[in-house]
């Protein structure tokens, strides 16, 4: 049975699947990254996991995987297949694509940035399905972004496109790790809301989810924290809207789990700020934590389609592929239910 390997590497864990030609997830597994053992061990964990998936496909599906797609965090040179830097994993300049291809018997490998890869999945088969222009924003520890254009993700000239979290929305404000002051993610990320609510509530264990519950109960302290985040986020979104003119904002990550407690005031705040711009729809992400793995599968199938179309191997695939196969569009979260946990 023809299939590809899809692997999503996170800070603490990895999600993977073997994906069939119709988008069916034929096998799933999860493993820890083992980052406590150092960056070299993390890389070996990724290579070993991919090799085990490859072997499983040969043993149970009757043939080798046609390609592999891998999403990794940090700074990624997808064009050259190099994982440049990941603070939470400790690596620098890892030639991930070459290492994986060698470990997997020479099959083609597509390397992608985790947020852009997740955005690819949301755009094609998730909340942005059918939308030609969108911006995907996961609101988690920080705020990143993926710019979707006609079924592909724009990486930018140097791979930094979409870093909306580092738009300065409060000049001279809170210090940011990027070296600026007043960045959006210092006010509107899930971690920023958690910090602000812990201080306001006098409880160091309180987090953004607790703040959302307090907002729903009408707590004035929580409302003040929440509105500060909403105002900053709306300012950032209107800046992005002015520059990019998307039809849809897809908002995911931990903060989006608050549902309409987030989306009702956010939509109103953006609408209040719009002047000449066309107001986009603002919707929650649909794929949750499966987006990266599903997107990695799409990258792999794009690679297969490109090879079949050109009749030659082109290892310089990125999150902005040319030919787009129709089969991965059938992928859905329904197939993600049973997950085999592998130690």
PDB file of N, CA, C and O in Angstrom, residues 138-144 165 183-196 208 225-226 228-230 232-233 252-256:
ATOM      1  N   UNK A 138      -1.333  30.649  15.925  1.00  0.00           N
ATOM      2  CA  UNK A 138      -1.464  29.906  17.174  1.00  0.00           C
ATOM      3  C   UNK A 138      -1.017  30.774  18.349  1.00  0.00           C
ATOM      4  O   UNK A 138       0.082  31.327  18.344  1.00  0.00           O
ATOM      5  N   UNK A 139      -1.900  30.928  19.336  1.00  0.00           N
ATOM      6  CA  UNK A 139      -1.621  31.736  20.520  1.00  0.00           C
ATOM      7  C   UNK A 139      -1.223  30.798  21.652  1.00  0.00           C
ATOM      8  O   UNK A 139      -2.074  30.289  22.379  1.00  0.00           O
ATOM      9  N   UNK A 140       0.058  30.540  21.777  1.00  0.00           N
ATOM     10  CA  UNK A 140       0.547  29.610  22.787  1.00  0.00           C
ATOM     11  C   UNK A 140       1.564  30.262  23.686  1.00  0.00           C
ATOM     12  O   UNK A 140       1.338  31.342  24.219  1.00  0.00           O
ATOM     13  N   UNK A 141       2.711  29.589  23.848  1.00  0.00           N
ATOM     14  CA  UNK A 141       3.788  30.167  24.642  1.00  0.00           C
ATOM     15  C   UNK A 141       4.203  31.505  24.050  1.00  0.00           C
ATOM     16  O   UNK A 141       4.493  32.468  24.765  1.00  0.00           O
ATOM     17  N   UNK A 142       4.231  31.578  22.739  1.00  0.00           N
ATOM     18  CA  UNK A 142       4.441  32.833  22.018  1.00  0.00           C
ATOM     19  C   UNK A 142       3.329  32.984  21.012  1.00  0.00           C
ATOM     20  O   UNK A 142       2.276  32.343  21.118  1.00  0.00           O
ATOM     21  N   UNK A 143       3.545  33.832  20.019  1.00  0.00           N
ATOM     22  CA  UNK A 143       2.589  33.968  18.922  1.00  0.00           C
ATOM     23  C   UNK A 143       3.378  33.921  17.621  1.00  0.00           C
ATOM     24  O   UNK A 143       4.247  34.758  17.387  1.00  0.00           O
ATOM     25  N   UNK A 144       3.079  32.936  16.800  1.00  0.00           N
ATOM     26  CA  UNK A 144       3.696  32.833  15.480  1.00  0.00           C
ATOM     27  C   UNK A 144       2.607  33.042  14.441  1.00  0.00           C
ATOM     28  O   UNK A 144       1.477  33.406  14.772  1.00  0.00           O
ATOM     29  N   UNK A 165       3.969  37.729  16.078  1.00  0.00           N
ATOM     30  CA  UNK A 165       4.171  37.903  17.515  1.00  0.00           C
ATOM     31  C   UNK A 165       5.180  38.975  17.849  1.00  0.00           C
ATOM     32  O   UNK A 165       5.213  39.482  18.977  1.00  0.00           O
ATOM     33  N   UNK A 183       6.315  43.837  22.128  1.00  0.00           N
ATOM     34  CA  UNK A 183       5.862  42.891  21.095  1.00  0.00           C
ATOM     35  C   UNK A 183       4.493  42.298  21.437  1.00  0.00           C
ATOM     36  O   UNK A 183       4.154  42.100  22.611  1.00  0.00           O
ATOM     37  N   UNK A 184       3.744  41.965  20.409  1.00  0.00           N
ATOM     38  CA  UNK A 184       2.403  41.412  20.564  1.00  0.00           C
ATOM     39  C   UNK A 184       2.389  40.202  21.495  1.00  0.00           C
ATOM     40  O   UNK A 184       1.504  40.090  22.356  1.00  0.00           O
ATOM     41  N   UNK A 185       3.349  39.298  21.346  1.00  0.00           N
ATOM     42  CA  UNK A 185       3.286  38.068  22.136  1.00  0.00           C
ATOM     43  C   UNK A 185       3.534  38.309  23.624  1.00  0.00           C
ATOM     44  O   UNK A 185       3.228  37.461  24.448  1.00  0.00           O
ATOM     45  N   UNK A 186       4.053  39.469  24.004  1.00  0.00           N
ATOM     46  CA  UNK A 186       4.242  39.791  25.410  1.00  0.00           C
ATOM     47  C   UNK A 186       2.955  40.260  26.070  1.00  0.00           C
ATOM     48  O   UNK A 186       2.901  40.463  27.284  1.00  0.00           O
ATOM     49  N   UNK A 187       1.883  40.395  25.251  1.00  0.00           N
ATOM     50  CA  UNK A 187       0.596  40.858  25.776  1.00  0.00           C
ATOM     51  C   UNK A 187      -0.554  39.898  25.489  1.00  0.00           C
ATOM     52  O   UNK A 187      -1.512  39.856  26.274  1.00  0.00           O
ATOM     53  N   UNK A 188      -0.478  39.167  24.388  1.00  0.00           N
ATOM     54  CA  UNK A 188      -1.652  38.410  23.954  1.00  0.00           C
ATOM     55  C   UNK A 188      -1.419  36.914  23.780  1.00  0.00           C
ATOM     56  O   UNK A 188      -2.329  36.208  23.349  1.00  0.00           O
ATOM     57  N   UNK A 189      -0.252  36.410  24.098  1.00  0.00           N
ATOM     58  CA  UNK A 189      -0.035  34.962  24.049  1.00  0.00           C
ATOM     59  C   UNK A 189      -0.662  34.313  25.275  1.00  0.00           C
ATOM     60  O   UNK A 189      -0.982  34.989  26.265  1.00  0.00           O
ATOM     61  N   UNK A 190      -0.832  33.002  25.226  1.00  0.00           N
ATOM     62  CA  UNK A 190      -1.369  32.292  26.382  1.00  0.00           C
ATOM     63  C   UNK A 190      -0.456  32.459  27.593  1.00  0.00           C
ATOM     64  O   UNK A 190      -0.931  32.616  28.726  1.00  0.00           O
ATOM     65  N   UNK A 191       0.851  32.453  27.371  1.00  0.00           N
ATOM     66  CA  UNK A 191       1.776  32.602  28.498  1.00  0.00           C
ATOM     67  C   UNK A 191       1.712  34.013  29.080  1.00  0.00           C
ATOM     68  O   UNK A 191       1.813  34.192  30.303  1.00  0.00           O
ATOM     69  N   UNK A 192       1.525  35.036  28.228  1.00  0.00           N
ATOM     70  CA  UNK A 192       1.406  36.407  28.730  1.00  0.00           C
ATOM     71  C   UNK A 192       0.145  36.576  29.571  1.00  0.00           C
ATOM     72  O   UNK A 192       0.169  37.215  30.633  1.00  0.00           O
ATOM     73  N   UNK A 193      -0.962  36.003  29.115  1.00  0.00           N
ATOM     74  CA  UNK A 193      -2.208  36.078  29.880  1.00  0.00           C
ATOM     75  C   UNK A 193      -2.071  35.309  31.188  1.00  0.00           C
ATOM     76  O   UNK A 193      -2.539  35.768  32.246  1.00  0.00           O
ATOM     77  N   UNK A 194      -1.411  34.163  31.141  1.00  0.00           N
ATOM     78  CA  UNK A 194      -1.191  33.381  32.366  1.00  0.00           C
ATOM     79  C   UNK A 194      -0.410  34.191  33.389  1.00  0.00           C
ATOM     80  O   UNK A 194      -0.763  34.229  34.581  1.00  0.00           O
ATOM     81  N   UNK A 195       0.659  34.836  32.944  1.00  0.00           N
ATOM     82  CA  UNK A 195       1.485  35.636  33.848  1.00  0.00           C
ATOM     83  C   UNK A 195       0.694  36.800  34.432  1.00  0.00           C
ATOM     84  O   UNK A 195       0.728  37.056  35.648  1.00  0.00           O
ATOM     85  N   UNK A 196      -0.033  37.502  33.580  1.00  0.00           N
ATOM     86  CA  UNK A 196      -0.804  38.656  34.046  1.00  0.00           C
ATOM     87  C   UNK A 196      -1.901  38.239  35.023  1.00  0.00           C
ATOM     88  O   UNK A 196      -2.137  38.916  36.043  1.00  0.00           O
ATOM     89  N   UNK A 208      -3.927  30.921  31.886  1.00  0.00           N
ATOM     90  CA  UNK A 208      -4.870  31.567  30.976  1.00  0.00           C
ATOM     91  C   UNK A 208      -6.238  30.897  30.993  1.00  0.00           C
ATOM     92  O   UNK A 208      -7.264  31.582  30.873  1.00  0.00           O
ATOM     93  N   UNK A 225      -7.519  41.916  32.690  1.00  0.00           N
ATOM     94  CA  UNK A 225      -6.422  41.177  32.056  1.00  0.00           C
ATOM     95  C   UNK A 225      -6.822  40.750  30.648  1.00  0.00           C
ATOM     96  O   UNK A 225      -6.060  40.903  29.678  1.00  0.00           O
ATOM     97  N   UNK A 226      -8.021  40.218  30.506  1.00  0.00           N
ATOM     98  CA  UNK A 226      -8.514  39.704  29.224  1.00  0.00           C
ATOM     99  C   UNK A 226      -8.618  40.824  28.195  1.00  0.00           C
ATOM    100  O   UNK A 226      -8.199  40.667  27.043  1.00  0.00           O
ATOM    101  N   UNK A 228      -6.988  43.632  28.129  1.00  0.00           N
ATOM    102  CA  UNK A 228      -5.644  44.076  27.743  1.00  0.00           C
ATOM    103  C   UNK A 228      -5.096  43.194  26.628  1.00  0.00           C
ATOM    104  O   UNK A 228      -4.527  43.689  25.642  1.00  0.00           O
ATOM    105  N   UNK A 229      -5.282  41.883  26.773  1.00  0.00           N
ATOM    106  CA  UNK A 229      -4.820  40.944  25.749  1.00  0.00           C
ATOM    107  C   UNK A 229      -5.596  41.107  24.452  1.00  0.00           C
ATOM    108  O   UNK A 229      -5.013  41.117  23.351  1.00  0.00           O
ATOM    109  N   UNK A 230      -6.923  41.238  24.549  1.00  0.00           N
ATOM    110  CA  UNK A 230      -7.769  41.395  23.354  1.00  0.00           C
ATOM    111  C   UNK A 230      -7.399  42.656  22.590  1.00  0.00           C
ATOM    112  O   UNK A 230      -7.280  42.652  21.354  1.00  0.00           O
ATOM    113  N   UNK A 232      -4.538  44.298  22.536  1.00  0.00           N
ATOM    114  CA  UNK A 232      -3.237  44.137  21.886  1.00  0.00           C
ATOM    115  C   UNK A 232      -3.351  43.227  20.668  1.00  0.00           C
ATOM    116  O   UNK A 232      -2.778  43.508  19.604  1.00  0.00           O
ATOM    117  N   UNK A 233      -4.093  42.134  20.826  1.00  0.00           N
ATOM    118  CA  UNK A 233      -4.253  41.197  19.715  1.00  0.00           C
ATOM    119  C   UNK A 233      -4.981  41.853  18.552  1.00  0.00           C
ATOM    120  O   UNK A 233      -4.600  41.679  17.382  1.00  0.00           O
ATOM    121  N   UNK A 252      -5.565  29.734  16.641  1.00  0.00           N
ATOM    122  CA  UNK A 252      -5.469  28.484  17.378  1.00  0.00           C
ATOM    123  C   UNK A 252      -4.621  28.645  18.625  1.00  0.00           C
ATOM    124  O   UNK A 252      -4.428  29.743  19.131  1.00  0.00           O
ATOM    125  N   UNK A 253      -4.099  27.525  19.121  1.00  0.00           N
ATOM    126  CA  UNK A 253      -3.274  27.554  20.314  1.00  0.00           C
ATOM    127  C   UNK A 253      -4.095  27.545  21.585  1.00  0.00           C
ATOM    128  O   UNK A 253      -5.333  27.521  21.570  1.00  0.00           O
ATOM    129  N   UNK A 254      -3.391  27.578  22.720  1.00  0.00           N
ATOM    130  CA  UNK A 254      -4.047  27.439  24.009  1.00  0.00           C
ATOM    131  C   UNK A 254      -5.086  28.499  24.301  1.00  0.00           C
ATOM    132  O   UNK A 254      -6.146  28.207  24.871  1.00  0.00           O
ATOM    133  N   UNK A 255      -4.825  29.739  23.907  1.00  0.00           N
ATOM    134  CA  UNK A 255      -5.771  30.808  24.223  1.00  0.00           C
ATOM    135  C   UNK A 255      -7.083  30.636  23.468  1.00  0.00           C
ATOM    136  O   UNK A 255      -8.154  31.008  23.967  1.00  0.00           O
ATOM    137  N   UNK A 256      -7.018  30.064  22.275  1.00  0.00           N
ATOM    138  CA  UNK A 256      -8.226  29.871  21.473  1.00  0.00           C
ATOM    139  C   UNK A 256      -9.160  28.840  22.080  1.00  0.00           C
ATOM    140  O   UNK A 256     -10.343  28.774  21.711  1.00  0.00           O
TER     141      UNK A 256
END
